[in-house]
Every structure is written in structure tokens, then in C-alpha cells.
Short mmCIF file of C-alpha atoms in Angstrom, two decimals:
data_model
loop_
_atom_site.label_atom_id
_atom_site.label_comp_id
_atom_site.label_asym_id
_atom_site.label_seq_id
_atom_site.Cartn_x
_atom_site.Cartn_y
_atom_site.Cartn_z
CA GLN A 1 40.49 -7.12 -64.35
CA GLN A 2 41.62 -5.76 -60.99
CA GLN A 3 38.74 -7.03 -58.88
CA VAL A 4 38.89 -9.43 -55.98
CA LYS A 5 35.55 -11.09 -55.29
CA GLN A 6 34.87 -12.08 -51.69
CA SER A 7 32.09 -14.22 -50.24
CA PRO A 8 30.02 -14.50 -48.18
CA GLN A 9 29.13 -10.92 -47.30
CA SER A 10 28.21 -12.02 -43.78
CA LEU A 11 28.70 -15.15 -41.75
CA ILE A 12 27.34 -16.40 -38.44
CA VAL A 13 29.18 -19.25 -36.74
CA GLN A 14 28.77 -20.93 -33.37
CA LYS A 15 31.64 -20.78 -30.91
CA GLY A 16 34.08 -23.59 -31.64
CA GLY A 17 32.99 -23.89 -35.26
CA ILE A 18 34.96 -23.29 -38.45
CA SER A 19 34.59 -20.00 -40.31
CA ILE A 20 35.37 -20.09 -44.02
CA ILE A 21 35.70 -17.02 -46.24
CA ASN A 22 36.43 -17.30 -49.95
CA CYS A 23 38.04 -14.97 -52.46
CA ALA A 24 38.58 -15.18 -56.21
CA TYR A 25 40.57 -13.10 -58.68
CA GLU A 26 41.24 -12.89 -62.41
CA ASN A 27 44.46 -10.92 -62.77
CA THR A 28 47.57 -13.12 -62.91
CA ALA A 29 49.71 -10.09 -62.06
CA PHE A 30 48.71 -10.38 -58.41
CA ASP A 31 51.69 -11.70 -56.44
CA TYR A 32 50.80 -11.44 -52.75
CA PHE A 33 47.57 -12.20 -50.90
CA PRO A 34 47.07 -10.86 -47.37
CA TRP A 35 44.04 -11.13 -45.12
CA TYR A 36 43.13 -8.27 -42.82
CA GLN A 37 40.90 -8.22 -39.74
CA GLN A 38 39.11 -5.02 -38.83
CA PHE A 39 37.21 -4.23 -35.65
CA PRO A 40 34.73 -1.32 -35.59
CA GLY A 41 36.49 2.03 -35.32
CA LYS A 42 39.94 0.51 -35.88
CA GLY A 43 42.30 0.19 -38.81
CA PRO A 44 42.73 -3.13 -40.63
CA ALA A 45 45.28 -5.42 -38.98
CA LEU A 46 47.22 -8.03 -40.92
CA LEU A 47 46.09 -11.51 -40.00
CA ILE A 48 47.99 -13.80 -42.34
CA ALA A 49 49.37 -13.61 -45.89
CA ILE A 50 50.48 -15.97 -48.64
CA ARG A 51 52.42 -15.86 -51.90
CA PRO A 52 51.18 -17.81 -54.94
CA ASP A 53 54.00 -20.37 -54.86
CA VAL A 54 52.58 -21.81 -51.63
CA SER A 55 49.31 -23.78 -51.44
CA GLU A 56 48.65 -23.46 -47.72
CA LYS A 57 49.83 -21.41 -44.78
CA LYS A 58 48.82 -21.90 -41.17
CA GLU A 59 49.30 -19.56 -38.23
CA GLY A 60 47.60 -20.71 -35.06
CA ARG A 61 43.86 -21.05 -35.70
CA PHE A 62 44.09 -19.25 -39.05
CA THR A 63 44.83 -21.04 -42.33
CA ILE A 64 45.00 -19.73 -45.89
CA SER A 65 44.38 -22.21 -48.68
CA PHE A 66 45.54 -21.07 -52.12
CA ASN A 67 44.57 -22.60 -55.47
CA LYS A 68 46.65 -20.91 -58.15
CA SER A 69 45.07 -22.71 -61.12
CA ALA A 70 41.55 -21.82 -59.98
CA LYS A 71 42.64 -18.30 -58.94
CA GLN A 72 40.95 -18.75 -55.59
CA PHE A 73 42.04 -18.48 -51.98
CA SER A 74 40.27 -18.88 -48.70
CA LEU A 75 40.63 -18.16 -45.00
CA HIS A 76 39.71 -20.82 -42.46
CA ILE A 77 39.31 -19.88 -38.82
CA MET A 78 39.32 -22.98 -36.66
CA ASP A 79 37.70 -23.10 -33.21
CA SER A 80 36.07 -19.71 -33.85
CA GLN A 81 35.70 -17.51 -30.78
CA PRO A 82 33.41 -14.55 -30.01
CA GLY A 83 36.54 -12.35 -30.03
CA ASP A 84 36.97 -13.24 -33.72
CA SER A 85 33.78 -11.29 -34.51
CA ALA A 86 35.01 -8.63 -36.94
CA THR A 87 35.10 -7.73 -40.62
CA TYR A 88 37.59 -9.69 -42.70
CA PHE A 89 39.06 -8.42 -45.96
CA CYS A 90 41.02 -10.47 -48.43
CA ALA A 91 43.38 -8.51 -50.64
CA ALA A 92 45.68 -8.97 -53.58
CA SER A 93 48.77 -7.01 -54.47
CA LEU A 94 49.46 -5.94 -58.05
CA ARG A 95 53.06 -6.82 -58.89
CA ASN A 96 55.51 -3.86 -58.92
CA THR A 97 52.84 -1.24 -58.22
CA GLY A 98 52.35 -1.02 -54.46
CA LYS A 99 48.61 -1.33 -55.10
CA LEU A 100 46.56 -3.51 -52.78
CA ILE A 101 43.15 -4.50 -54.14
CA PHE A 102 40.65 -5.41 -51.44
CA GLY A 103 37.67 -7.73 -51.52
CA GLN A 104 34.33 -6.32 -50.37
CA GLY A 105 34.66 -7.75 -46.86
CA THR A 106 32.92 -10.38 -44.76
CA THR A 107 31.30 -9.55 -41.45
CA LEU A 108 31.79 -12.50 -39.12
CA GLN A 109 29.71 -13.00 -36.00
CA VAL A 110 30.67 -15.81 -33.65
CA LYS A 111 27.86 -16.68 -31.27
CA PRO A 112 28.76 -17.85 -27.75
CA ASP B 1 57.11 -2.63 -33.39
CA THR B 2 54.59 -2.42 -36.23
CA GLU B 3 52.84 0.75 -35.14
CA VAL B 4 51.53 3.45 -37.43
CA THR B 5 50.09 6.41 -35.57
CA GLN B 6 47.54 8.89 -36.88
CA THR B 7 46.30 12.18 -35.55
CA PRO B 8 43.72 13.41 -34.90
CA LYS B 9 41.44 10.45 -34.15
CA HIS B 10 38.36 12.46 -35.01
CA LEU B 11 37.91 15.62 -37.05
CA VAL B 12 34.85 17.71 -37.81
CA MET B 13 35.24 20.43 -40.42
CA GLY B 14 33.13 22.75 -42.46
CA MET B 15 33.28 22.88 -46.23
CA THR B 16 35.37 26.07 -46.20
CA ASN B 17 37.91 24.91 -43.63
CA LYS B 18 41.50 23.84 -44.15
CA LYS B 19 42.77 21.00 -42.00
CA SER B 20 45.53 18.40 -42.07
CA LEU B 21 45.77 14.74 -41.14
CA LYS B 22 49.07 13.41 -39.85
CA CYS B 23 50.59 9.93 -40.02
CA GLU B 24 53.84 8.73 -38.49
CA GLN B 25 55.80 5.48 -38.50
CA HIS B 26 59.22 4.60 -37.08
CA MET B 27 59.66 1.19 -38.69
CA GLY B 28 62.04 2.45 -41.36
CA HIS B 29 59.44 1.84 -44.05
CA ARG B 30 60.02 3.74 -47.29
CA ALA B 31 56.51 3.32 -48.72
CA MET B 32 53.54 5.14 -47.23
CA TYR B 33 49.92 5.15 -48.30
CA TRP B 34 46.67 7.05 -47.82
CA TYR B 35 43.38 5.17 -48.04
CA LYS B 36 39.77 6.29 -47.71
CA GLN B 37 37.23 3.92 -46.18
CA LYS B 38 33.46 4.40 -46.18
CA ALA B 39 31.26 2.50 -43.72
CA LYS B 40 30.95 -1.21 -44.51
CA LYS B 41 33.26 -0.86 -47.53
CA PRO B 42 36.88 -1.86 -48.12
CA PRO B 43 39.68 0.71 -48.02
CA GLU B 44 40.23 2.55 -51.30
CA LEU B 45 43.74 3.60 -52.23
CA MET B 46 44.26 7.34 -52.66
CA PHE B 47 48.03 7.98 -52.77
CA VAL B 48 51.30 6.07 -52.56
CA TYR B 49 54.66 7.56 -51.63
CA SER B 50 57.89 5.69 -52.35
CA TYR B 51 61.13 7.13 -50.96
CA GLU B 52 59.26 10.34 -50.09
CA LYS B 53 58.14 10.82 -53.70
CA LEU B 54 54.54 10.55 -54.89
CA SER B 55 54.38 7.41 -57.03
CA ILE B 56 50.63 6.83 -57.32
CA ASN B 57 47.68 9.23 -57.31
CA GLU B 58 44.43 7.35 -57.87
CA SER B 59 42.76 10.32 -59.58
CA VAL B 60 41.98 11.91 -56.24
CA PRO B 61 40.34 15.39 -56.34
CA SER B 62 42.76 18.28 -55.76
CA ARG B 63 40.96 19.23 -52.53
CA PHE B 64 43.09 16.41 -51.06
CA SER B 65 46.78 17.28 -51.09
CA PRO B 66 49.34 14.78 -49.76
CA GLU B 67 52.77 15.65 -48.46
CA CYS B 68 55.69 13.50 -47.30
CA PRO B 69 58.13 15.80 -45.42
CA ASN B 70 60.47 12.93 -44.45
CA SER B 71 60.64 9.16 -44.41
CA SER B 72 58.64 8.88 -41.17
CA LEU B 73 55.88 11.41 -41.75
CA LEU B 74 52.95 11.61 -44.12
CA ASN B 75 50.38 14.40 -44.17
CA LEU B 76 47.08 14.83 -45.96
CA HIS B 77 45.99 18.44 -46.38
CA LEU B 78 42.27 19.00 -46.74
CA HIS B 79 40.60 22.05 -48.26
CA ALA B 80 37.07 22.80 -49.42
CA LEU B 81 35.85 19.28 -48.78
CA GLN B 82 32.34 18.05 -49.50
CA PRO B 83 30.02 16.16 -47.15
CA GLU B 84 30.54 13.03 -49.26
CA ASP B 85 34.22 13.12 -48.26
CA SER B 86 33.22 12.09 -44.74
CA ALA B 87 34.94 8.77 -44.11
CA LEU B 88 37.68 7.00 -42.18
CA TYR B 89 41.07 8.01 -43.56
CA LEU B 90 43.71 5.36 -43.11
CA CYS B 91 47.45 5.63 -43.39
CA ALA B 92 49.62 2.59 -44.03
CA SER B 93 53.31 1.89 -44.48
CA SER B 94 55.44 -0.93 -45.81
CA ARG B 95 58.98 -1.83 -46.70
CA LEU B 96 59.95 -1.61 -50.32
CA GLN B 97 61.54 -4.59 -52.03
CA LEU B 98 64.40 -3.70 -54.36
CA ALA B 99 62.72 -5.77 -57.08
CA GLY B 100 59.47 -3.86 -56.57
CA GLY B 101 57.63 -6.71 -54.90
CA GLN B 102 54.94 -6.21 -52.30
CA GLU B 103 55.68 -6.12 -48.63
CA THR B 104 53.07 -6.19 -45.91
CA GLN B 105 51.20 -2.96 -45.40
CA TYR B 106 50.64 -1.96 -41.78
CA PHE B 107 47.69 0.29 -41.13
CA GLY B 108 47.15 3.00 -38.58
CA PRO B 109 43.91 3.35 -36.60
CA GLY B 110 42.58 6.03 -38.93
CA THR B 111 41.10 9.50 -38.62
CA ARG B 112 37.32 9.66 -38.60
CA LEU B 113 36.43 12.73 -40.67
CA LEU B 114 33.04 14.40 -40.72
CA VAL B 115 32.45 17.24 -43.21
CA LEU B 116 29.47 19.44 -42.43
#
């Protein structure tokens, strides 16, 4: 099963709040889990990434939590800002293939 | 520098036209990728090049023809496209691990293609 399931599809958060996006997978051959941020009319930009031997990674306001046994990972955006309003994609890389499998995306709107 | 450039930014073509999309990176990456992205959908992998050789073709119709002339350049030649091929075409590049592991893919801004 090569799917990555992402939720919610859309999210509205007040400025200063915490945005949480969740992803789940089945395939144990995934070995790298990046998150991408995409603004309208632009290409996806890498936000933060994690490997399955690490349970949490933090970069500034962005944190990935990874639960290997549950095959779930999530993105937390602390102190969300209107400039964070974008579409967020989780992804998972199939080991030794170069293939990146994307979740369906979450459209985040941060209200001022 | 993590920049991948793509030209043109926008392209309008008829179903009988032949056109090409161009992608360039100067990060020394030896893996390059073409993706297709429809509105409000995730990118879908089309082709992967490793060391200038085609390593993955995701059953893409032959009206799309990729080419990797050197380690910095990736082209996508388009011929006899259909209106449903209208989409954002994204190029990406990454390093290649010797053990075959994944390295971060860096995306270009894309070419917005409209087929009439």
C-alpha cells in the first residue's frame, strides 16, 4: 500500500494558535518523511523532514512528531501567522526508489 | 543555493503543437524529477533521472518525452497533448545517496501549461 493519508483537508486557525496536520501510512518501506509548503502559483518548498529513527524534530515554530509503531506523523505549527496560510503536503519516500508519495494536502488559513 | 529554475513560467499550446519545458539546477544533484500537479491536488511523479539515465517512468503517455542532456539540465518535450494535460509541471532535483537512500527533493516554481 503506497498511500499516505493526510487530514484535515482544510484548517482555519486564529493568529497565534497551533496548527496540527496529521498523516498516516501503511508501507514499512518508507524511510524518509518530508513536509512541503506550497503557496498558490509556486512550487512546493521543503519545510522540515524526519527519518523514522527519530520521534520528534523541531525547527523554529515547526515540529514533526513521528510515531513509528502507529505509522503516523504530524506537523505542528506553533504561534501560527497569517503568512503561514498555504497548502501543506506530507510525503513519504519509498526506500531505494527515489519515489516520493504525497498526502492529499491541507489548506491552512490563519486568520489575523 | 537550493534553486531549481524552470522555463517558461507559462505556456499555452494547441493540441498539434510541439513544445519543450526546461529545468536547470546547479547544486550538483544527480537525480532529477518531473512531476505533474493538477489544481488542489498533490504532485504526481512522472519521470526520474539518476546520473542522466531514465530510472523511473510512471507509465506516462508517449506524448511526454523527457530528456536529460547533462547533469544540470532536464527537458520535457511535449507533442500532441490533450486538454486534460493542462496542469502545473514541476521539476525537482536531489542528491543521490550511494546506498540508494532518499535525499531531500528541491522543487522549481513550475511551468503552468494550458492545452487548448
